[in-house]
Amino acid sequence: MRVIVVGAGVVGTMHAWHAVSRGHEVVQIERESEARGASLRNFGQIWVSGRAGGEELETALRARELWQGIGERVSGLGFRPCGSLTPLRTAYEVAVAEAAVARPDAAARGYKLLTADEARAVNPALRGAFTAALWCERDAAVEPRTAQLALKEHLLASGRYTFLGGREVREVVGTASVRDDHGDVHTGDAVILATGAWLGGLVRELTGPELPVRRVRLQMMQTDPLGEPLTTSVADADSFRYYPAYRSEALDALNAGQPQDPVAAEHRMQLLMVQRRDGGLTIGDTHAYEHPFAFDTVEEPYEHLTRVVEAFLGRPLPRIRHRWAGVYAQCTDTSRVVHRQQVRDGVWLVTGPGGRGMTCSPAIAETTADQLSW
């Protein structure tokens, strides 16, 4: 079987991975010389903790299992089962964490409520003031800026994989065939369009204007090396307001009794933080949904994140050396894990995982492969 994958972000690359792993030939086509979109501009988190119960959590847990297996085969992926801590400062925040720990699926997530001293034993870099912390053992991380390259190198070694960068697919021709902007036609037994936030052009022609997917913009930053290990990912209590796993009466009380910081509320923010293998910290993020998106980044969210991180670390943040914006595709029905649609004979569009893309892509691609009987 020959599979044509359009798009070299993490969703497309995981479709290529599953196809090659099942013995098929893959041609992967990417508009840029290498992927440059949301798959590189994220935290690299395999984020189980906040996922909604049911299908979303099941997908994340399966993906977490797959990521670990892939990481054992591809050392350049930088997979590490670091878990996450959410430091808690107020009774409102602790109550939300207690409600999360009482969930029937808490054990599957690896939830545990820790005292401040227990949390510092897990992550000694957290020297700031907090009273407790929510631990999620199942969270993990990879290196987003290099993961696609490491996966590509491994796929190339199979002898059944071809990468074509700098080519934009312009047209679907016949069954399971596409034409690129070099005029070349690529024919297979199946075509997967994993085009990420590119929802215009060919995607619009194939789906019409009613595609149930929207674009979301974020701002993030990365620092110089911290100078010590940050042994876990770190979130703040604003993540409770953002992720569906934390919805509860306790969260309603938090929202009523402890309003979000005005800057965080304006930019729909939460703190997530991951240490990179070079020691730097990836920190974010904001969420913007209204089009057209601004073309510039604004400073107030970065100032807010700096204050929050410094309070947790109990020390100044290292120099910020990178700031960036990114855009990802999200199903307008955010309870859906992904939008998977057959758009022509032999051609499927897979898009819209939102902020779950890095977490869930191995399981999303596995489901596609199973449904198409690869």
Coordinates of C-alpha atoms in Angstrom, one line a residue:
M1 CA 0.0 0.0 0.0
R2 CA 1.2 3.5 -0.8
V3 CA 0.1 6.4 1.5
I4 CA 0.4 10.1 0.5
V5 CA 0.6 12.3 3.6
V6 CA 0.2 16.1 3.0
G7 CA 1.7 18.1 5.9
A8 CA 4.8 17.4 8.0
G9 CA 3.6 18.6 11.4
V10 CA 3.1 16.1 14.2
V11 CA -0.3 14.9 13.0
G12 CA 0.9 14.2 9.5
T13 CA 4.2 12.7 10.7
M14 CA 2.4 10.3 13.0
H15 CA 0.2 9.2 10.1
A16 CA 3.4 8.5 8.2
W17 CA 4.8 6.7 11.3
H18 CA 1.9 4.3 11.6
A19 CA 1.8 3.6 7.8
V20 CA 5.5 2.8 7.7
S21 CA 5.3 0.7 10.9
R22 CA 2.6 -1.4 9.2
G23 CA 4.8 -2.1 6.2
H24 CA 3.5 0.5 3.8
E25 CA 5.2 3.0 1.6
V26 CA 4.8 6.7 2.4
V27 CA 5.4 9.9 0.5
Q28 CA 5.1 12.9 2.8
I29 CA 4.7 16.4 1.2
E30 CA 5.3 19.7 3.0
R31 CA 4.8 23.3 1.9
E32 CA 7.9 24.5 3.8
S33 CA 11.3 22.9 3.6
E34 CA 10.5 21.5 7.0
A35 CA 7.5 21.9 9.2
R36 CA 7.3 25.3 10.9
G37 CA 3.8 25.5 12.3
A38 CA 2.2 24.7 15.6
S39 CA 4.0 21.4 16.0
L40 CA 7.2 23.3 16.6
R41 CA 5.7 26.3 18.4
N42 CA 4.3 24.4 21.5
F43 CA 5.4 23.1 24.8
G44 CA 6.2 19.6 23.7
Q45 CA 3.9 18.4 26.4
I46 CA 2.2 15.1 26.5
W47 CA -0.6 16.5 28.6
V48 CA -2.9 14.0 30.2
S49 CA -3.9 15.8 33.4
G50 CA -6.5 18.2 32.1
R51 CA -8.2 16.1 29.5
A52 CA -12.0 15.6 29.5
G53 CA -13.1 12.2 30.8
G54 CA -14.2 9.6 28.2
E55 CA -12.9 9.6 24.6
E56 CA -10.5 12.5 25.1
L57 CA -8.8 11.0 28.1
E58 CA -8.7 7.6 26.5
T59 CA -7.1 9.1 23.4
A60 CA -4.5 10.9 25.5
L61 CA -3.6 7.9 27.6
R62 CA -3.2 5.7 24.5
A63 CA -1.1 8.4 22.9
R64 CA 1.0 8.6 26.1
E65 CA 1.7 4.9 25.8
L66 CA 2.6 5.3 22.1
W67 CA 4.9 8.3 22.7
Q68 CA 6.8 6.3 25.2
G69 CA 7.3 3.4 22.8
I70 CA 8.3 5.7 20.0
G71 CA 10.7 7.6 22.4
E72 CA 12.4 4.3 23.2
R73 CA 13.1 3.8 19.5
V74 CA 13.9 7.5 18.6
S75 CA 16.3 9.0 21.1
G76 CA 16.3 12.3 19.4
L77 CA 12.6 12.7 20.3
G78 CA 13.7 13.7 23.8
F79 CA 10.8 11.8 25.4
R80 CA 10.8 12.0 29.2
P81 CA 8.0 10.9 31.7
C82 CA 8.5 14.0 33.9
G83 CA 4.9 14.3 35.2
S84 CA 3.5 17.7 36.2
L85 CA 2.9 19.8 39.2
T86 CA 0.3 22.6 39.7
P87 CA 1.3 24.6 42.8
L88 CA -1.7 25.8 44.8
R89 CA -1.9 28.9 46.9
T90 CA -5.4 29.4 48.2
A91 CA -8.2 27.3 49.7
Y92 CA -10.2 27.8 46.4
E93 CA -7.4 26.3 44.4
V94 CA -6.9 23.4 46.8
A95 CA -10.6 22.6 46.7
V96 CA -10.5 22.3 42.8
A97 CA -7.5 19.9 43.2
E98 CA -9.3 17.9 45.8
A99 CA -12.3 17.5 43.4
A100 CA -10.0 16.4 40.7
V101 CA -8.3 13.8 42.9
A102 CA -11.9 12.5 43.8
R103 CA -12.7 11.9 40.1
P104 CA -13.3 8.2 39.2
D105 CA -10.5 8.4 36.6
A106 CA -8.0 10.1 38.9
A107 CA -5.8 7.0 39.2
A108 CA -5.6 6.7 35.4
R109 CA -4.2 10.2 35.3
G110 CA -1.9 9.7 38.2
Y111 CA -3.4 12.5 40.2
K112 CA -2.2 13.0 43.8
L113 CA -2.5 16.0 46.1
L114 CA 0.9 16.8 47.6
T115 CA 1.9 19.1 50.5
A116 CA 4.3 21.9 49.6
D117 CA 7.2 19.9 51.1
E118 CA 6.3 16.8 49.1
A119 CA 6.1 18.9 45.9
R120 CA 9.5 20.4 46.5
A121 CA 10.9 16.9 47.0
V122 CA 9.6 16.1 43.5
N123 CA 10.7 19.4 42.0
P124 CA 13.3 21.2 44.2
A125 CA 13.4 24.2 41.8
L126 CA 10.0 25.3 43.2
R127 CA 11.2 27.4 46.1
G128 CA 8.4 30.0 46.1
A129 CA 5.4 30.2 48.4
F130 CA 2.5 27.8 47.9
T131 CA 0.6 25.5 50.2
A132 CA 0.0 22.3 48.2
A133 CA 0.3 21.0 44.7
L134 CA -1.6 18.7 42.3
W135 CA 0.7 16.0 40.9
C136 CA -0.1 14.3 37.6
E137 CA 2.2 11.3 37.1
R138 CA 1.1 10.5 33.5
D139 CA 2.2 13.8 32.0
A140 CA 5.4 13.8 29.8
A141 CA 7.3 15.9 27.4
V142 CA 9.3 15.8 24.1
E143 CA 11.4 18.4 22.3
P144 CA 9.0 20.2 19.9
R145 CA 11.7 22.0 17.8
T146 CA 13.5 18.8 16.9
A147 CA 10.9 16.0 17.3
Q148 CA 9.7 16.1 13.7
L149 CA 13.3 16.0 12.4
A150 CA 14.2 13.0 14.6
L151 CA 11.0 11.2 13.5
K152 CA 11.8 12.0 9.8
E153 CA 15.4 10.6 10.1
H154 CA 14.0 7.4 11.6
L155 CA 11.4 7.0 8.9
L156 CA 14.0 7.6 6.2
A157 CA 16.0 4.7 7.5
S158 CA 13.1 2.4 6.8
G159 CA 13.6 2.6 3.0
R160 CA 9.8 3.0 2.6
Y161 CA 9.6 6.7 3.2
T162 CA 10.1 9.7 1.0
F163 CA 10.0 13.3 2.2
L164 CA 9.3 16.1 -0.3
G165 CA 9.7 19.6 1.2
G166 CA 9.0 22.9 -0.4
R167 CA 6.0 21.6 -2.3
E168 CA 2.4 22.8 -1.9
V169 CA -0.3 20.4 -2.9
R170 CA -2.8 22.3 -5.1
E171 CA -5.2 19.8 -6.4
V172 CA -6.8 16.4 -5.9
V173 CA -6.7 14.5 -9.2
G174 CA -8.6 11.2 -9.7
T175 CA -8.7 8.7 -6.8
A176 CA -6.0 9.0 -4.0
S177 CA -3.8 11.3 -6.1
V178 CA -2.7 14.9 -5.7
R179 CA -0.8 17.4 -7.8
D180 CA 1.8 19.7 -6.3
D181 CA 2.9 23.2 -7.4
H182 CA 5.8 21.7 -9.3
G183 CA 3.3 20.0 -11.5
D184 CA 4.1 16.5 -10.2
V185 CA 1.3 14.1 -9.5
H186 CA 1.6 11.7 -6.5
T187 CA -0.6 8.7 -6.6
G188 CA -1.3 6.3 -3.8
D189 CA -3.9 4.1 -2.3
A190 CA -4.8 6.7 0.3
V191 CA -4.2 10.4 0.8
I192 CA -4.1 12.0 4.3
L193 CA -4.4 15.8 4.4
A194 CA -2.9 16.8 7.7
T195 CA -2.6 20.5 6.9
G196 CA -2.9 21.9 10.4
A197 CA -4.0 25.5 10.5
W198 CA -3.9 25.8 6.7
L199 CA -7.7 25.8 6.2
G200 CA -8.0 27.8 3.1
G201 CA -7.0 27.0 -0.5
L202 CA -7.4 23.4 -1.3
V203 CA -8.9 22.5 2.0
R204 CA -11.7 25.0 1.5
E205 CA -12.3 23.8 -2.1
L206 CA -12.6 20.2 -0.8
T207 CA -14.8 20.9 2.3
G208 CA -16.7 24.1 1.5
P209 CA -17.0 27.1 3.9
E210 CA -18.7 25.1 6.7
L211 CA -15.7 23.2 8.0
P212 CA -16.3 22.9 11.7
V213 CA -12.8 23.9 12.6
R214 CA -11.4 27.3 13.7
R215 CA -7.9 28.8 14.1
V216 CA -6.5 29.8 17.5
R217 CA -3.5 32.1 18.0
L218 CA -1.1 31.9 21.0
Q219 CA 1.9 33.7 22.4
M220 CA 4.8 31.9 24.1
M221 CA 8.4 32.5 25.1
Q222 CA 11.6 30.6 26.0
T223 CA 14.4 31.6 28.4
D224 CA 18.1 31.1 28.7
P225 CA 19.1 28.0 30.8
L226 CA 17.7 28.0 34.3
G227 CA 20.9 26.7 35.7
E228 CA 19.3 23.8 37.6
P229 CA 16.8 21.0 36.7
L230 CA 13.1 21.7 36.6
T231 CA 12.2 18.1 37.1
T232 CA 8.5 18.3 36.2
S233 CA 6.3 20.4 33.9
V234 CA 4.6 23.2 35.9
A235 CA 1.1 24.7 35.5
D236 CA -0.8 27.3 37.5
A237 CA -4.3 27.3 38.8
D238 CA -5.5 29.2 35.7
S239 CA -5.1 25.9 34.0
F240 CA -8.1 24.8 36.1
R241 CA -10.2 27.4 34.3
Y242 CA -9.0 26.2 30.9
Y243 CA -9.0 22.4 31.0
P244 CA -12.3 20.4 31.1
A245 CA -11.1 17.8 33.7
Y246 CA -11.4 20.4 36.4
R247 CA -15.0 21.4 35.9
S248 CA -16.8 21.1 39.3
E249 CA -18.6 23.0 41.9
A250 CA -15.2 23.8 43.4
L251 CA -14.2 25.4 40.1
D252 CA -17.4 27.5 40.1
A253 CA -16.5 28.7 43.6
L254 CA -12.9 29.5 42.4
N255 CA -14.3 31.6 39.5
A256 CA -16.7 33.4 41.8
G257 CA -14.4 34.0 44.8
Q258 CA -11.0 34.3 43.1
P259 CA -11.4 36.2 39.9
Q260 CA -8.6 35.7 37.3
D261 CA -5.9 38.4 36.9
P262 CA -7.2 41.0 34.4
V263 CA -4.3 40.5 32.0
A264 CA -4.8 36.7 32.2
A265 CA -8.5 37.0 31.7
E266 CA -8.2 39.4 28.7
H267 CA -5.8 37.1 26.9
R268 CA -7.4 33.8 28.1
M269 CA -4.2 32.7 29.8
Q270 CA -2.8 29.9 31.8
L271 CA 0.7 29.1 32.8
L272 CA 2.4 26.0 31.4
M273 CA 6.1 25.6 31.7
V274 CA 8.5 22.9 30.5
Q275 CA 12.3 22.8 30.7
R276 CA 14.1 22.0 27.4
R277 CA 17.1 19.7 27.2
D278 CA 19.4 22.8 27.0
G279 CA 18.0 24.0 30.3
G280 CA 15.9 26.8 29.0
L281 CA 12.2 27.1 29.9
T282 CA 9.3 27.1 27.5
I283 CA 6.6 29.2 29.0
G284 CA 3.1 30.2 27.9
D285 CA 0.4 30.8 26.8
T286 CA -2.4 33.0 25.5
H287 CA -5.4 32.2 23.4
A288 CA -7.0 34.4 20.8
Y289 CA -10.0 33.3 18.8
E290 CA -11.3 36.4 17.0
H291 CA -10.2 37.0 13.4
P292 CA -8.3 38.7 12.0
F293 CA -5.4 37.9 14.4
A294 CA -3.0 40.6 15.4
F295 CA 0.3 40.5 13.5
D296 CA 2.3 41.5 16.5
T297 CA 2.9 40.1 20.0
V298 CA 2.0 42.2 23.0
E299 CA 4.1 42.5 26.2
E300 CA 1.6 42.4 29.0
P301 CA 1.1 38.6 28.8
Y302 CA 4.8 38.0 29.0
E303 CA 5.0 40.3 32.0
H304 CA 2.2 38.4 33.7
L305 CA 3.8 35.0 33.0
T306 CA 7.2 36.2 34.3
R307 CA 5.5 37.3 37.6
V308 CA 3.8 33.9 38.1
V309 CA 6.9 31.9 37.3
E310 CA 9.1 33.9 39.5
A311 CA 6.7 33.5 42.4
F312 CA 6.8 29.7 42.0
L313 CA 10.6 29.5 41.5
G314 CA 11.3 32.1 44.3
R315 CA 14.0 33.6 42.0
P316 CA 14.3 35.8 39.0
L317 CA 13.6 34.3 35.6
P318 CA 16.5 33.8 33.3
R319 CA 16.7 36.2 30.3
I320 CA 14.0 35.7 27.7
R321 CA 15.7 34.8 24.4
H322 CA 12.8 33.9 22.2
R323 CA 9.2 35.2 21.9
W324 CA 6.8 33.9 19.3
A325 CA 3.2 33.5 18.2
G326 CA 1.7 30.4 16.7
V327 CA -1.6 29.3 15.2
Y328 CA -3.3 25.9 15.5
A329 CA -6.6 24.4 14.2
Q330 CA -9.3 23.5 16.7
C331 CA -12.7 21.8 16.3
T332 CA -15.4 24.4 17.0
D333 CA -17.0 21.7 19.1
T334 CA -14.2 21.5 21.5
S335 CA -15.4 18.2 23.0
R336 CA -14.3 16.5 19.7
V337 CA -10.7 15.3 19.7
V338 CA -10.2 15.7 16.0
H339 CA -12.1 16.3 12.7
R340 CA -11.7 13.4 10.4
Q341 CA -13.5 13.6 7.1
Q342 CA -13.4 11.8 3.7
V343 CA -13.3 14.7 1.2
R344 CA -12.8 12.7 -2.0
D345 CA -12.4 9.1 -3.1
G346 CA -9.3 7.9 -1.2
V347 CA -8.7 11.3 0.4
W348 CA -9.2 12.1 4.1
L349 CA -8.8 15.4 5.9
V350 CA -7.5 15.1 9.5
T351 CA -7.4 18.4 11.4
G352 CA -8.6 20.4 14.4
P353 CA -7.1 18.7 17.5
G354 CA -6.4 22.1 18.9
G355 CA -4.0 22.2 21.8
R356 CA -4.2 18.4 22.0
G357 CA -2.2 17.9 18.8
M358 CA 1.1 17.2 20.4
T359 CA -0.5 15.1 23.1
C360 CA -2.9 13.0 21.1
S361 CA -1.4 12.8 17.5
P362 CA 0.0 9.2 17.8
A363 CA -3.4 7.9 18.9
I364 CA -5.3 10.0 16.3
A365 CA -3.1 8.6 13.5
E366 CA -3.5 5.1 14.9
T367 CA -7.3 5.5 14.8
T368 CA -7.1 6.7 11.2
A369 CA -5.0 3.7 10.2
D370 CA -7.4 1.3 11.9
Q371 CA -10.4 2.9 10.3
L372 CA -8.9 2.7 6.8
S373 CA -7.6 -0.9 7.5
W374 CA -4.0 -0.1 6.6

